[in-house]
Short mmCIF file of C-alpha atoms and ligand atoms in Angstrom, two decimals:
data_model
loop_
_atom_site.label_atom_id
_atom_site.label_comp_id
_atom_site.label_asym_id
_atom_site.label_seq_id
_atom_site.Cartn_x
_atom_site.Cartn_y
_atom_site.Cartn_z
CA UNK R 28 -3.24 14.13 27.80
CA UNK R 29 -6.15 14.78 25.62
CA UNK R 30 -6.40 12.73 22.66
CA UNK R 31 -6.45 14.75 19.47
CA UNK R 32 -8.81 13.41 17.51
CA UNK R 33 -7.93 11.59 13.75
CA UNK R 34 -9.73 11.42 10.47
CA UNK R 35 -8.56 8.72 7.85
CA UNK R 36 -10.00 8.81 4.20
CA UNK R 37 -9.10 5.42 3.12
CA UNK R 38 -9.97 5.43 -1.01
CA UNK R 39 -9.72 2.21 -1.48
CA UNK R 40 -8.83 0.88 -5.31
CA UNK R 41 -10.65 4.55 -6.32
CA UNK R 42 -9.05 7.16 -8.19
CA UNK R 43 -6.00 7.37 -10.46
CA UNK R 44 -3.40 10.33 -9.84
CA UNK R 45 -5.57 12.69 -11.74
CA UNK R 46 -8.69 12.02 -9.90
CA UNK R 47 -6.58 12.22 -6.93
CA UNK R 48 -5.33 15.60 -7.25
CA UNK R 49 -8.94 16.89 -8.18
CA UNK R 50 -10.30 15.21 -5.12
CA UNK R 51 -7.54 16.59 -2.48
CA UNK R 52 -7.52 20.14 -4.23
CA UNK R 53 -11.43 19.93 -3.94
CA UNK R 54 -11.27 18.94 -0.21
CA UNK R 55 -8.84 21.48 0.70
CA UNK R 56 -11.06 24.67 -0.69
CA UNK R 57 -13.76 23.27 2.11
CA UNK R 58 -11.43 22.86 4.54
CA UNK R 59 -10.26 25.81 6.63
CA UNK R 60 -7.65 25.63 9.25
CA UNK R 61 -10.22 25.56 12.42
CA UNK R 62 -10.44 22.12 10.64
CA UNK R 63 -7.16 21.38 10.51
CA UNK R 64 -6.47 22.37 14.49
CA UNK R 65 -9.58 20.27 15.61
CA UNK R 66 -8.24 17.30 14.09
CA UNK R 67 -5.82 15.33 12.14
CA UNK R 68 -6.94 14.99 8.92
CA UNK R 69 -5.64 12.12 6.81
CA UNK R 70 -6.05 10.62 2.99
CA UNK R 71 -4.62 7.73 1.71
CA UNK R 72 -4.52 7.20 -1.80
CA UNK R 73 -3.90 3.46 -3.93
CA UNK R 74 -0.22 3.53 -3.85
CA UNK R 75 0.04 4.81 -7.76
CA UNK R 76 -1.69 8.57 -6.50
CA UNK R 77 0.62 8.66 -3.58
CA UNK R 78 3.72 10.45 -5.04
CA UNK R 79 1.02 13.13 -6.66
CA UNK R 80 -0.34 13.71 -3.74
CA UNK R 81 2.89 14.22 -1.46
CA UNK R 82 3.76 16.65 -4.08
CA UNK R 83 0.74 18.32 -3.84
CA UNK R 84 0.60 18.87 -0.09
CA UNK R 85 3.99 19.79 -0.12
CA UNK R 86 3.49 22.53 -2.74
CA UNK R 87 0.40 23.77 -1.81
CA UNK R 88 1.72 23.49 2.00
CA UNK R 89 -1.19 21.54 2.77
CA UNK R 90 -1.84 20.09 6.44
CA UNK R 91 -3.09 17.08 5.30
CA UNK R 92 -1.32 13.84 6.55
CA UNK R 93 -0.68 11.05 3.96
CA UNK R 94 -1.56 7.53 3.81
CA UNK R 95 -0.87 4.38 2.37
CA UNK R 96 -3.49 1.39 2.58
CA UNK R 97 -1.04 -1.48 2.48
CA UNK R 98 2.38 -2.11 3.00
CA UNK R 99 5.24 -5.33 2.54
CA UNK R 100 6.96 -5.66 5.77
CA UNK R 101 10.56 -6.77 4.33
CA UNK R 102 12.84 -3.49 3.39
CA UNK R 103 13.51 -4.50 -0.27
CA UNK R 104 14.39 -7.25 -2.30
CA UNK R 105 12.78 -10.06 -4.45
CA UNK R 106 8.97 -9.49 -4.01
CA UNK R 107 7.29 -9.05 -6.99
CA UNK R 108 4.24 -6.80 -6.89
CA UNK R 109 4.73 -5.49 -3.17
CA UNK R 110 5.78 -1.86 -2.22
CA UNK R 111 8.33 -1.73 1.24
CA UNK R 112 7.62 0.65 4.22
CA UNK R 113 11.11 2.30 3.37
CA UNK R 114 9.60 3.29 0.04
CA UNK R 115 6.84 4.75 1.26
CA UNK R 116 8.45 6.54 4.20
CA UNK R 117 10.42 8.27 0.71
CA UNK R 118 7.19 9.78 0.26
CA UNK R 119 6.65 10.80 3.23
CA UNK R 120 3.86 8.54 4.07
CA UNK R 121 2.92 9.54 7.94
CA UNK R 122 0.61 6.59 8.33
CA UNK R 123 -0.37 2.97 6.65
CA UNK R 124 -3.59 1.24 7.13
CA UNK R 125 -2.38 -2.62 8.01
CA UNK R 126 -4.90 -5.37 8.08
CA UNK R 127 -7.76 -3.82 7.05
CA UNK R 128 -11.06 -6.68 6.68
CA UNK R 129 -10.83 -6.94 3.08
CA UNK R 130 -7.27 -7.27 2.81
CA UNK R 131 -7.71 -9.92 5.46
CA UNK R 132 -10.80 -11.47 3.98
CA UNK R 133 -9.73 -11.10 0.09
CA UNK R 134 -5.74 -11.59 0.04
CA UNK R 135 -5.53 -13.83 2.97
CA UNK R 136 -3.64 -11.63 5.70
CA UNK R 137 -3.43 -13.31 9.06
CA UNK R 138 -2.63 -11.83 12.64
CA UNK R 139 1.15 -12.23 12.53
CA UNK R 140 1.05 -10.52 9.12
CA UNK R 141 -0.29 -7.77 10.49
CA UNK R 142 1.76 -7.23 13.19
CA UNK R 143 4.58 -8.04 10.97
CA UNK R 144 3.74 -5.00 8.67
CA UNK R 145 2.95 -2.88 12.10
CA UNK R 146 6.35 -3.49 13.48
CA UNK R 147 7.76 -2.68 9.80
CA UNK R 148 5.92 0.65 9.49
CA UNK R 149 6.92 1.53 13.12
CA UNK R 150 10.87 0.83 12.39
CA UNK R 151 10.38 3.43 9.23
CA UNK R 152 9.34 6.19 11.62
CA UNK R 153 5.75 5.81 10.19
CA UNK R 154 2.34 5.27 12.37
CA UNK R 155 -0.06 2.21 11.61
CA UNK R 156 -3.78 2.26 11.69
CA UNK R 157 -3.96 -1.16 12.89
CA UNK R 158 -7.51 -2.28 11.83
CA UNK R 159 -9.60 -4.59 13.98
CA UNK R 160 -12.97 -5.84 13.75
CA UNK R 161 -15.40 -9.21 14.14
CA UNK R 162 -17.95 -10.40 11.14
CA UNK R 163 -21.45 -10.24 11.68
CA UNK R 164 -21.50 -13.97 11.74
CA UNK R 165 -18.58 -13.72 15.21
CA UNK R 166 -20.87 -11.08 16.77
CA UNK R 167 -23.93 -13.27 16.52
CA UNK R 168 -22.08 -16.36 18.31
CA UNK R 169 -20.50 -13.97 20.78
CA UNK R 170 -17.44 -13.98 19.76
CA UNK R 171 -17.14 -10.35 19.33
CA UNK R 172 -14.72 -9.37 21.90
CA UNK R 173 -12.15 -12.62 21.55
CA UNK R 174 -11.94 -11.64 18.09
CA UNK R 175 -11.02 -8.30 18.51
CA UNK R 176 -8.42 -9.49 21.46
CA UNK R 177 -6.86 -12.17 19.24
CA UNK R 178 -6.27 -9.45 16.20
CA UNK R 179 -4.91 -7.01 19.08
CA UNK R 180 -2.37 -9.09 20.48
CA UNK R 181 -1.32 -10.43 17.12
CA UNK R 182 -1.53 -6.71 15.07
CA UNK R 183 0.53 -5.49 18.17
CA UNK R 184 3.02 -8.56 18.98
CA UNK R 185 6.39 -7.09 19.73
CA UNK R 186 5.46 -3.13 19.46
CA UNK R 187 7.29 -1.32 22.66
CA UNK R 188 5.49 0.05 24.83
CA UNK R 189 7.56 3.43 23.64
CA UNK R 190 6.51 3.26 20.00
CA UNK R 191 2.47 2.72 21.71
CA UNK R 192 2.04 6.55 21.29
CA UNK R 193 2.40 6.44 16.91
CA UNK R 194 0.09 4.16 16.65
CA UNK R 195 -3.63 3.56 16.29
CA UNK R 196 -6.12 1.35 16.31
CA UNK R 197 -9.40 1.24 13.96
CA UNK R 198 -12.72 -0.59 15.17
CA UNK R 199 -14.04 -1.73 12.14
CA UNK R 200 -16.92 -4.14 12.45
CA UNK R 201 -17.05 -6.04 8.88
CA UNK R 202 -20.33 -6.11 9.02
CA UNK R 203 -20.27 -2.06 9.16
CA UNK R 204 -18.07 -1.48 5.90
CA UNK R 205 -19.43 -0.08 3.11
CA UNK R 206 -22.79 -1.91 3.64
CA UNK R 207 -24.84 1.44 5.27
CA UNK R 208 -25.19 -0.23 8.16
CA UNK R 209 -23.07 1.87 10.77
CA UNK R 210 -23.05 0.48 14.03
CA UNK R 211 -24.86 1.52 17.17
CA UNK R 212 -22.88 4.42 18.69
CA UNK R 213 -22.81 2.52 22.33
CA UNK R 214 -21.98 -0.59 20.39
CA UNK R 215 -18.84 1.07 18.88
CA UNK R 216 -18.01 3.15 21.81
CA UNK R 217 -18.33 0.00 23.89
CA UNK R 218 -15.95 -1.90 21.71
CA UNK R 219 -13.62 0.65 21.26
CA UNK R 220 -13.70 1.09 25.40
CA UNK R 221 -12.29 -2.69 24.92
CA UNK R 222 -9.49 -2.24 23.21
CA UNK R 223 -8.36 0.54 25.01
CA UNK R 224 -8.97 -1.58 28.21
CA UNK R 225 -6.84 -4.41 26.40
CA UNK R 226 -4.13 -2.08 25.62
CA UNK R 227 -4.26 -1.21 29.34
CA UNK R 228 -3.91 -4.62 30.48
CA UNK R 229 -1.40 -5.67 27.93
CA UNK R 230 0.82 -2.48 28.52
CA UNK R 231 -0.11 0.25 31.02
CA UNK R 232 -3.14 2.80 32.13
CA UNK R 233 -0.99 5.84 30.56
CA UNK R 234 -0.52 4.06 27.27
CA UNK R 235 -4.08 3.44 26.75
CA UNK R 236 -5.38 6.69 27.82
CA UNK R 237 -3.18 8.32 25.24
CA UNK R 238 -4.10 5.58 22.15
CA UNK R 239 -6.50 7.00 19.28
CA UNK R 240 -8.90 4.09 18.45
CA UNK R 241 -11.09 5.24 15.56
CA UNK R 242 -14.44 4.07 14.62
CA UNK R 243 -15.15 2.87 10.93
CA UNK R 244 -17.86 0.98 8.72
CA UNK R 245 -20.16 3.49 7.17
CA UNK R 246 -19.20 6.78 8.56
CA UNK R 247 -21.35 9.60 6.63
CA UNK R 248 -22.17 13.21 7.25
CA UNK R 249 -25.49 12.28 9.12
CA UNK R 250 -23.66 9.40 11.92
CA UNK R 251 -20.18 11.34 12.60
CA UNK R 252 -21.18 13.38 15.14
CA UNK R 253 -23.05 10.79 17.41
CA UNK R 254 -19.96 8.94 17.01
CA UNK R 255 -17.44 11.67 17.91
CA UNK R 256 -19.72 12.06 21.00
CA UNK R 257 -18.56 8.29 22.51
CA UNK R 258 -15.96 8.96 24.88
CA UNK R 259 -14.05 5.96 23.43
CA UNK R 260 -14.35 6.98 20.13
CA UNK R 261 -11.35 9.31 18.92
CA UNK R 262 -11.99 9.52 14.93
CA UNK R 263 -13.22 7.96 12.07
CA UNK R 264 -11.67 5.97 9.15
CA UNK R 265 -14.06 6.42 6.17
CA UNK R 266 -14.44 4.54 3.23
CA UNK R 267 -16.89 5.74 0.79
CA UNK R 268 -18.22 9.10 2.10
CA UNK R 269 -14.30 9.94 1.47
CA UNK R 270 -14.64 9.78 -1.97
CA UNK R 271 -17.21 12.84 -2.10
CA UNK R 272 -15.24 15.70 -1.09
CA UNK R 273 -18.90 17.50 0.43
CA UNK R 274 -19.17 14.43 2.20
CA UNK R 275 -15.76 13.88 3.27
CA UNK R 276 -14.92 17.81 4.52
CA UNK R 277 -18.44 17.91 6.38
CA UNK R 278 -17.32 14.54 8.40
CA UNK R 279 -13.78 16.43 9.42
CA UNK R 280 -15.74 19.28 10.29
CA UNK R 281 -17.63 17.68 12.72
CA UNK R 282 -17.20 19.84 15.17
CA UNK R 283 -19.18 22.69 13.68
CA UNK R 284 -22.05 19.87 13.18
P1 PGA Q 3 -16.97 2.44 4.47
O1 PGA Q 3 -15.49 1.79 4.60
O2 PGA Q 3 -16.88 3.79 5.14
O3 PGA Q 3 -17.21 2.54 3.00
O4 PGA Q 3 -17.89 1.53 5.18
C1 PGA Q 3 -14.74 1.92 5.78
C2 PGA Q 3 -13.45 1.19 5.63
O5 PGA Q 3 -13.42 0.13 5.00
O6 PGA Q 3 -12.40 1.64 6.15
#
């Protein structure tokens, strides 16, 4: 089955609901539905833009998948300051970014976290973006690949084997985000060629010929192609460049490039 390939604008803490709605309405007049067919094109909003922008895409019949970047894994209850997969499935949220670097580096997330919030997003009919990715300090000693292994088997603990088809995996090398340093496209294609061997190993050949892994850490207009050319690499999950909407529609229109 050919893998249809995914692109994830991940705002980060930019952009209230006002400077949302500017920034999807302004994407959408660049974006035409050859676009839309090529790929699946994503955004995800901080959490306080996303009911804005499901309203949007719903009015404006939009096909633009929506995102969260975070998510509690417990349904409800007493947990101040955290928002529950359920609650975002209410918004239609199609997929959630868990474990992304800096939520790993900054708030402390671990590996069973971030399978915990995988299995949680799954079990609300949603599709994690399970994010992956060694430090410049792990690649230097080596220690690339067991990195990447260890957050695998720990993002993925306890997924089925039948739910392996919602979800997908980003290689982001820390060392690649938001620093302009985008890595070599053998070096991510070869990394990316890991994980899907991993996911191989760990479940079958058929599983991991169908998984999206993504590439991110500096994606801009002038890389994305070179990286869409890596047979490993099935999208992009963009940080910065997805806060310009020139930027942002010229990476999903790749194709054309
Ligand atoms: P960047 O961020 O594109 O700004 O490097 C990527 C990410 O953190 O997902």
């Amino acid at each position: 089955m050919a893998r249809t390939p995914i692109i994830v604008g991940n705002w980060k803490m930019h952009c209230d609901h006002l400077a949302a709605i500017q920034l999807v309405q302004q994407l959408s007049y660049r974006l035409d539905p050859k676009d839309y067919d090529t790929s699946e094109l994503v955004v995800a909003p901080p959490f306080t833009a996303l009911r804005s922008i499901q309203t949007l895409i719903q009015g404006d019949d939009l096909p633009l998948g929506l995102g969260a970047q975070n998510v509690f894994w417990e349904s409800e209850g007493a947990f101040t300051g955290e928002v529950s997969p359920a609650m975002l499935a209410a918004l239609h949220v199609a997929y959630v970014i868990c474990g992304h670097s800096e939520r790993r580096a900054m708030f402390g997330e671990d590996n069973q976290d971030v399978g915990r919030k995988v299995r949680a997003v799954l079990a609300h009919g949603m599709r994690p973006i399970l994010c992956v990715g060694e430090t410049l300090e792990q690649r230097e000693a080596g220690q690339a690949n067991d990195v990447v292994v260890r957050q695998l088997n720990g993002g993925l603990e306890g997924v089925q084997a039948a739910q392996m088809g919602d979800v997908v995996i980003a290689y982001e090398p820390v060392w690649a985000i938001g620093t302009g340093r985008t890595a070599l496209p053998e070096d991510a294609d070869e990394m990316c060629g890991i994980i899907r061997g991993h996911v191989g190993d760990v479940y079958d050949a058929a599983i991991a010929g169908d998984l999206r892994v993504q590439y991110g850490g500096s994606v801009k207009p002038a890389n994305i192609a070179s990286l869409m050319d890596c047979a490993h690499v099935d999208g992009a999950l963009v940080g910065g460049a997805s806060l310009d909407p020139d930027d942002f529609a010229t990476i999903c229109r790749w194709h054309r490039l």
